[in-house]
Coordinates of C-alpha atoms in Angstrom, one line a residue:
M1 CA 31.1 18.4 8.8
K2 CA 27.9 19.1 7.1
T3 CA 25.2 19.2 9.7
I4 CA 22.0 18.9 7.7
G5 CA 20.7 15.1 6.9
T6 CA 17.6 14.2 5.1
I7 CA 15.2 16.6 3.9
S8 CA 11.5 15.7 2.9
R9 CA 9.4 18.6 1.1
G10 CA 6.0 18.7 0.3
I11 CA 5.5 20.4 -3.2
K12 CA 2.2 21.9 -4.3
A13 CA 0.9 21.2 -7.8
P14 CA -2.2 22.1 -10.0
I15 CA -5.4 20.1 -9.7
I16 CA -4.6 17.0 -11.8
K17 CA -7.2 16.0 -14.5
K18 CA -7.6 13.2 -17.0
G19 CA -5.0 14.0 -20.1
D20 CA -2.7 16.5 -18.1
D21 CA 1.0 16.6 -19.1
L22 CA 2.2 14.9 -15.8
V23 CA 6.0 15.3 -17.0
S24 CA 5.8 18.8 -17.5
I25 CA 3.7 19.5 -14.5
V26 CA 6.0 17.6 -11.9
V27 CA 9.2 19.0 -13.5
D28 CA 7.8 22.4 -13.6
S29 CA 6.5 22.1 -9.9
V30 CA 9.9 20.8 -8.5
L31 CA 11.6 23.8 -10.4
A32 CA 9.2 26.3 -9.0
A33 CA 9.6 24.8 -5.8
S34 CA 13.4 25.1 -5.9
E35 CA 13.3 28.9 -6.7
E36 CA 10.7 29.9 -4.1
G37 CA 12.8 28.0 -1.8
K38 CA 16.1 28.8 -2.7
F39 CA 17.6 25.3 -2.9
E40 CA 19.0 23.6 -5.7
L41 CA 18.7 20.1 -6.8
Q42 CA 21.4 17.4 -6.0
D43 CA 22.4 14.0 -7.9
R44 CA 20.4 11.5 -5.9
D45 CA 17.6 13.6 -4.9
V46 CA 14.2 11.7 -5.1
V47 CA 11.3 13.2 -6.8
A48 CA 8.2 11.2 -6.0
M49 CA 4.2 11.5 -7.0
T50 CA 1.4 10.0 -5.4
E51 CA -0.3 7.1 -7.6
A52 CA -3.4 9.2 -6.8
I53 CA -2.5 12.0 -9.5
V54 CA -1.0 9.5 -12.0
G55 CA -3.9 7.5 -12.3
R56 CA -6.0 10.5 -12.5
A57 CA -3.8 12.0 -15.3
Q58 CA -4.2 8.4 -16.8
G59 CA -7.9 8.8 -16.8
N60 CA -7.8 5.4 -15.2
Y61 CA -11.3 4.8 -13.7
A62 CA -14.0 1.8 -14.1
T63 CA -17.4 2.2 -13.2
L64 CA -19.4 -0.4 -11.0
A65 CA -21.3 -1.4 -14.3
Q66 CA -17.7 -2.4 -16.0
I67 CA -16.7 -4.1 -12.7
S68 CA -19.7 -6.1 -12.5
K69 CA -19.7 -6.9 -16.1
D70 CA -16.1 -8.3 -15.7
V71 CA -16.9 -10.2 -12.6
R72 CA -19.9 -11.8 -14.3
T73 CA -18.0 -12.9 -17.5
K74 CA -15.1 -14.5 -15.4
T75 CA -17.1 -16.0 -12.6
G76 CA -20.2 -17.1 -14.7
G77 CA -22.6 -15.6 -11.8
G78 CA -24.4 -17.6 -9.6
T79 CA -23.4 -18.2 -6.1
V80 CA -20.1 -16.7 -5.4
G81 CA -17.8 -16.6 -2.3
L82 CA -16.1 -13.5 -1.4
I83 CA -13.5 -13.8 1.3
F84 CA -11.2 -11.6 3.3
P85 CA -12.2 -8.0 2.4
I86 CA -10.7 -5.3 4.0
M87 CA -13.1 -3.2 6.0
S88 CA -13.1 0.3 4.4
R89 CA -15.4 2.6 2.7
N90 CA -12.8 4.3 0.6
R91 CA -10.9 0.9 -0.5
F92 CA -13.6 -1.5 -0.6
S93 CA -17.4 -0.2 -0.6
M94 CA -17.4 0.5 -4.1
L95 CA -15.8 -2.8 -5.0
L96 CA -18.1 -4.6 -3.1
K97 CA -21.1 -3.2 -5.1
G98 CA -19.3 -3.9 -8.3
I99 CA -18.9 -7.6 -7.8
A100 CA -22.3 -7.8 -6.1
G101 CA -23.7 -6.7 -9.3
G102 CA -21.9 -9.3 -11.2
V103 CA -23.2 -12.5 -9.2
D104 CA -26.6 -13.8 -8.2
K105 CA -25.8 -14.3 -4.6
L106 CA -23.0 -13.3 -2.6
I107 CA -21.5 -14.9 0.4
I108 CA -19.0 -12.9 2.4
Q109 CA -16.4 -14.4 4.7
L110 CA -14.9 -11.7 7.0
S111 CA -11.8 -12.4 9.2
Y112 CA -11.7 -11.8 12.8
P113 CA -11.0 -10.2 15.1
G114 CA -9.7 -7.7 12.6
D115 CA -9.1 -7.5 8.8
E116 CA -5.4 -7.9 7.1
V117 CA -4.6 -4.1 7.4
G118 CA -5.6 -3.9 11.2
N119 CA -9.3 -2.5 10.9
P120 CA -10.9 -4.2 14.2
L121 CA -14.1 -5.9 13.9
I122 CA -13.8 -7.5 17.5
P123 CA -11.8 -6.0 20.0
M124 CA -9.4 -8.8 21.6
D125 CA -10.4 -8.4 25.1
I126 CA -14.0 -9.6 24.0
I127 CA -12.4 -12.4 22.2
D128 CA -10.8 -13.3 25.2
E129 CA -14.0 -13.0 27.4
K130 CA -16.0 -15.1 25.5
G131 CA -13.6 -17.9 25.2
V132 CA -13.2 -17.8 21.2
N133 CA -10.4 -19.9 19.1
P134 CA -10.0 -17.3 16.2
Y135 CA -8.1 -20.1 14.5
T136 CA -10.9 -22.7 14.4
D137 CA -14.3 -21.1 15.6
T138 CA -16.6 -20.0 13.0
F139 CA -19.7 -17.7 13.1
T140 CA -22.5 -16.9 10.7
E141 CA -24.4 -13.6 11.1
E142 CA -26.7 -14.6 13.7
E143 CA -24.1 -16.4 15.7
Y144 CA -21.8 -13.4 15.7
Y145 CA -24.5 -11.1 16.9
A146 CA -25.8 -13.8 19.6
T147 CA -22.1 -14.0 21.1
F148 CA -20.5 -10.3 20.8
G149 CA -23.8 -8.1 20.0
K150 CA -23.4 -5.0 18.0
I151 CA -19.7 -3.9 17.8
L152 CA -18.9 -0.4 16.2
H153 CA -15.5 0.3 14.6
P154 CA -13.8 2.8 16.9
F155 CA -13.1 5.5 14.2
T156 CA -15.8 5.3 11.8
G157 CA -18.5 4.2 14.1
L158 CA -19.9 1.7 11.8
D159 CA -21.3 -1.7 11.9
Y160 CA -19.2 -3.2 9.2
I161 CA -21.4 -6.7 9.2
E162 CA -24.3 -4.5 8.8
L163 CA -22.8 -2.1 6.1
Y164 CA -21.4 -5.0 3.9
K165 CA -24.4 -6.9 3.8
S166 CA -26.3 -3.9 2.8
M167 CA -24.2 -3.5 -0.1
G168 CA -23.8 -7.3 -0.8
G169 CA -27.1 -7.5 -2.7
E170 CA -30.4 -9.7 -2.5
G171 CA -29.7 -12.7 -0.2
C172 CA -26.3 -11.8 0.9
E173 CA -25.0 -13.9 3.7
I174 CA -21.9 -12.9 6.1
I175 CA -20.0 -15.6 7.9
L176 CA -17.0 -14.9 10.2
A177 CA -13.9 -17.6 9.7
N178 CA -10.1 -17.3 9.3
N179 CA -9.9 -20.5 7.3
P180 CA -10.3 -19.6 3.7
K181 CA -11.5 -23.3 3.3
E182 CA -14.9 -22.4 5.2
I183 CA -16.1 -20.8 2.3
L184 CA -16.4 -24.0 0.2
K185 CA -19.2 -25.1 2.2
Y186 CA -21.4 -22.5 0.5
T187 CA -20.0 -22.5 -2.8
D188 CA -17.0 -23.5 -5.3
V189 CA -16.7 -20.3 -7.0
V190 CA -14.5 -18.1 -4.8
I191 CA -13.2 -14.4 -4.9
N192 CA -10.2 -13.9 -2.3
A193 CA -10.0 -10.2 -1.9
D194 CA -7.0 -10.1 0.8
I195 CA -3.9 -8.0 -0.4
H196 CA -0.8 -9.3 0.6
T197 CA -1.8 -13.1 1.2
R198 CA -3.7 -13.5 -1.9
N199 CA -1.4 -16.1 -3.8
R200 CA -1.2 -18.1 -0.8
T201 CA -5.2 -17.9 -0.1
K202 CA -5.9 -18.7 -3.9
R203 CA -3.2 -21.9 -3.9
I204 CA -5.0 -23.1 -0.5
L205 CA -8.7 -22.7 -2.3
K206 CA -7.5 -24.5 -5.2
E207 CA -6.0 -27.4 -3.2
A208 CA -9.3 -27.7 -1.3
G209 CA -11.1 -28.4 -4.7
A210 CA -12.6 -25.0 -5.4
K211 CA -13.9 -25.0 -8.9
K212 CA -13.0 -21.4 -9.8
V213 CA -10.8 -19.1 -7.5
F214 CA -10.0 -15.6 -8.3
N215 CA -8.5 -12.6 -6.5
L216 CA -8.8 -8.7 -7.0
A217 CA -5.8 -8.7 -9.6
D218 CA -7.8 -11.1 -11.9
F219 CA -10.6 -8.5 -12.7
M220 CA -10.2 -5.3 -14.8
T221 CA -7.1 -6.2 -16.1
E222 CA -8.1 -5.0 -19.5
S223 CA -10.4 -2.3 -20.8
V224 CA -14.1 -3.2 -20.6
D225 CA -16.4 -1.0 -22.4
G226 CA -13.8 1.7 -22.5
S227 CA -12.9 1.6 -18.8
G228 CA -9.4 1.7 -17.5
Y229 CA -7.3 -1.2 -16.2
N230 CA -4.4 -2.6 -14.7
E231 CA -3.0 -5.4 -16.2
N232 CA -0.8 -6.3 -13.0
Y233 CA -2.9 -5.5 -10.2
G234 CA -6.5 -5.4 -11.4
L235 CA -8.7 -3.9 -8.8
Y236 CA -5.7 -3.9 -6.2
G237 CA -5.1 -0.3 -5.0
S238 CA -8.3 0.9 -6.2
N239 CA -10.0 4.0 -4.3
L240 CA -13.3 5.4 -4.3
A241 CA -13.6 7.9 -7.0
T242 CA -17.6 8.7 -7.2
D243 CA -20.6 7.3 -5.9
D244 CA -20.3 5.2 -9.2
S245 CA -16.8 4.7 -10.0
V246 CA -13.3 3.7 -8.6
K247 CA -10.0 5.0 -9.5
L248 CA -7.7 2.1 -10.6
F249 CA -4.0 1.7 -9.4
P250 CA -1.7 3.5 -12.1
R251 CA -0.4 1.6 -14.9
D252 CA 2.5 2.3 -17.3
G253 CA 4.4 4.0 -14.6
Q254 CA 8.1 3.4 -15.8
P255 CA 7.6 5.4 -19.0
L256 CA 6.6 8.1 -17.0
V257 CA 9.4 8.2 -14.1
D258 CA 12.0 7.5 -16.8
A259 CA 10.7 10.7 -18.7
I260 CA 10.8 12.9 -15.6
Q261 CA 14.1 11.9 -14.7
K262 CA 15.6 12.7 -18.3
K263 CA 13.7 16.1 -18.2
L264 CA 15.1 17.0 -14.8
Y265 CA 18.4 16.2 -16.2
E266 CA 17.9 18.2 -19.1
K267 CA 16.9 21.2 -17.0
T268 CA 19.4 21.0 -14.2
G269 CA 22.3 18.4 -15.4
K270 CA 21.5 16.4 -12.2
N271 CA 20.7 13.1 -11.9
V272 CA 17.5 12.6 -9.9
E273 CA 15.7 9.4 -8.9
V274 CA 12.2 9.4 -9.5
M275 CA 9.3 7.2 -8.0
I276 CA 5.4 6.7 -7.9
Y277 CA 4.3 6.0 -4.5
G278 CA 0.9 4.8 -2.9
D279 CA 0.6 3.7 0.8
G280 CA 3.4 3.8 3.1
A281 CA 4.4 0.7 4.9
F282 CA 3.7 1.8 8.5
K283 CA 1.4 1.0 11.3
D284 CA -0.6 3.3 13.8
P285 CA 0.8 1.9 17.4
V286 CA -2.7 3.5 18.8
G287 CA -5.4 2.5 16.4
G288 CA -3.5 -0.7 15.2
I289 CA -4.2 -0.2 11.7
W290 CA -1.8 -1.1 8.8
E291 CA -1.5 1.9 6.3
L292 CA -0.3 -0.6 3.3
A293 CA -3.6 -1.3 1.4
D294 CA -2.1 -1.0 -1.6
P295 CA -0.5 -4.2 -3.5
V296 CA 3.1 -2.5 -3.5
V297 CA 4.3 0.9 -2.1
S298 CA 5.7 1.6 -5.3
P299 CA 4.3 0.6 -8.8
A300 CA 7.3 2.3 -10.5
H301 CA 10.5 3.8 -10.1
T302 CA 13.9 4.5 -11.7
K303 CA 16.6 1.9 -11.4
G304 CA 18.7 3.9 -9.0
L305 CA 16.2 3.1 -6.2
I306 CA 16.6 -0.8 -6.8
G307 CA 17.9 -2.6 -3.6
Q308 CA 18.3 -2.0 0.2
P309 CA 20.1 0.2 2.4
N310 CA 23.6 -0.6 3.3
E311 CA 24.2 1.0 6.7
L312 CA 26.2 0.7 9.8
K313 CA 24.5 1.0 13.1
L314 CA 26.1 4.1 14.7
K315 CA 24.9 3.4 18.3
Y316 CA 26.8 0.1 18.2
L317 CA 30.1 1.4 16.8
A318 CA 29.6 4.3 19.1
D319 CA 29.5 1.8 22.2
N320 CA 31.9 -0.8 20.9
E321 CA 34.4 0.0 18.2
I322 CA 34.9 3.7 19.4
G323 CA 33.9 3.5 23.0
D324 CA 37.1 4.8 24.2
L325 CA 37.2 7.9 22.1
S326 CA 35.6 11.2 22.1
G327 CA 35.2 14.7 20.5
E328 CA 37.0 15.2 17.5
A329 CA 38.7 11.7 17.8
A330 CA 35.4 9.9 18.0
K331 CA 34.0 11.8 15.1
E332 CA 36.9 11.1 12.7
A333 CA 37.3 7.4 13.8
M334 CA 33.2 7.1 12.8
K335 CA 34.0 8.5 9.8
D336 CA 36.7 6.3 8.9
L337 CA 34.8 3.2 9.8
I338 CA 31.9 4.3 7.7
K339 CA 34.0 5.0 4.5
K340 CA 35.7 1.4 4.7
K341 CA 32.4 -0.5 5.6
K342 CA 31.7 -3.6 3.5
A343 CA 29.7 -3.5 0.3
N344 CA 27.2 -6.2 1.8
L345 CA 26.6 -5.8 5.8
V346 CA 24.2 -8.7 5.8
A347 CA 24.3 -10.5 9.0
D348 CA 27.2 -8.2 10.2
M349 CA 27.1 -7.4 14.0
S350 CA 27.9 -3.8 12.9
S351 CA 24.7 -3.5 11.0
Q352 CA 22.2 -4.8 13.5
G353 CA 19.2 -2.9 14.2
T354 CA 19.1 -1.2 10.8
T355 CA 16.0 -1.4 8.9
P356 CA 16.1 -4.4 6.2
R357 CA 13.7 -3.2 3.8
R358 CA 13.6 -1.9 0.0
L359 CA 14.7 1.6 -0.6
T360 CA 11.4 2.4 -2.2
D361 CA 9.4 0.9 0.7
L362 CA 11.2 3.4 3.1
L363 CA 11.0 6.1 0.6
G364 CA 7.2 5.5 0.1
S365 CA 6.4 5.7 3.9
L366 CA 8.6 9.0 4.3
C367 CA 6.5 10.5 1.3
D368 CA 3.4 9.3 2.3
L369 CA 3.8 10.9 5.8
T370 CA 4.9 13.9 4.2
S371 CA 2.2 14.1 1.8
G372 CA -0.6 13.0 4.1
S373 CA -4.0 11.8 2.7
G374 CA -6.1 15.0 3.4
D375 CA -6.0 18.5 2.2
K376 CA -2.2 19.5 2.0
G377 CA -2.2 19.8 -1.6
T378 CA 1.2 18.5 -2.0
P379 CA 1.1 15.5 -4.1
I380 CA 4.6 15.6 -5.3
I381 CA 7.5 15.3 -2.8
L382 CA 11.2 16.0 -3.1
I383 CA 13.7 14.1 -0.9
Q384 CA 17.4 15.3 -0.3
N385 CA 20.4 14.0 1.1
Y386 CA 18.9 10.6 1.8
F387 CA 21.5 8.8 0.5
T388 CA 24.1 10.8 2.5
N389 CA 25.4 9.7 5.8
Y390 CA 27.9 10.6 8.6
A391 CA 31.0 10.6 6.9
S392 CA 29.7 12.7 3.8
D393 CA 31.5 15.7 3.1

C-alpha cells in the first residue's frame, strides 16, 4: 500500500507584472519545480495560483479618483450611509477614501462587538460588563467613547473609529448598530459593505424604504476612465495596491485556468486541474478572525473541481464496521468498504464528521495556508494525491 497522502507544494515564480503571459509563467514554473524536486505530475493534480498575480497580470487596478467618480455617478452624492465595513487597512481603507470622495457627507455604521470577519471592536467581556445588548442597543461616536472608552485593536493597535472617521471626509459621522435599518434615520441612500450577507442586507434596506441601496459589487463593474473593473464582484475582493489605488479581484479567470490546463496536458500528457484562489475559508482560533474577506474562495477553476468530497469516516468504520478486526485483515476490510461506498453518502452515518464543503473551498484553504500572505514568494501551489484515499493502489 502506498504510504504518502496529500502533498501541498509552494512554487516560486518570477515577480508578476501587468501584461505578463501568466499561462506560460505558471506552466514553466510548475515544470521547473517538477525537475528540481524530481517528481512527476499526475492526473488530477491541482495547480493553483493566487488571485493577486492574476489581477496584477491583468492590470486590474482602480484609483481612488476613479472609485469616487463611480460612487458619485451612481449614488448622486449628497449624504450617503456606509454600513458594515470590515475593519482592515489592507481591505477597506482605500475603498473608504474612494467612497468618501464620491459623496458630500458620509455616515458610517459599524457593526459591533466586531466586524463580520472577526476583527474585534469591543471585547465581549466589556459588552457583558456594561450590560449592553448588541441586538438592540445603538451608539453614536460620543456615546461609544462615554460607555466603553478608547479601545485599540489587539493586533494593529489602532482605534478604528478614530481611523475611519479621519478617512471619511469632512463632516463624517460614525454610529454603532447591528440593525441595518438604523442608518435610515440619517439618510435613504446607502452602501452596504458587508461581504457574505450583502444580498440580505440590501433586501432589508429596500424593504424598509431606502431610496437607493448599493453594495460594493455595484461599483467598478465596468471601466471608469481607463480603470480595471470586475463585472461580477465590483470592489469586493480588492486589496490596497498603492497610496492611491487598489487591485481589484481578477476577472476573466475561466479562459486562463482552461488554457493552463490545456498547455500542461500538451507538455506532460496529464489531466491536471487548475484554479485561482483567494482567501481560504478558515478562522484563527486565538485572534477570532476569519480569513475569508474575499467574496468567494475560488473565482475560477476547471470543471473537475466542481462538487464536494464523498468520503467515509475512517474512525467510525474502525470502531464499528471492522471493530473486531486488526492488522492486515482490518486494512483489507477498510479498503473494501471504501471501494464499495455509495456514490452519494449524504445523511449516511458512515460519513458523519466529514467536511461538507466544496472542493474549491477546501483546496483554496490549503493553498492559502501553504502560500501565506508574506514573503514566501510562492504564489503558485501544486497539490498532489488530494483525490486518492486509503484504498488507492
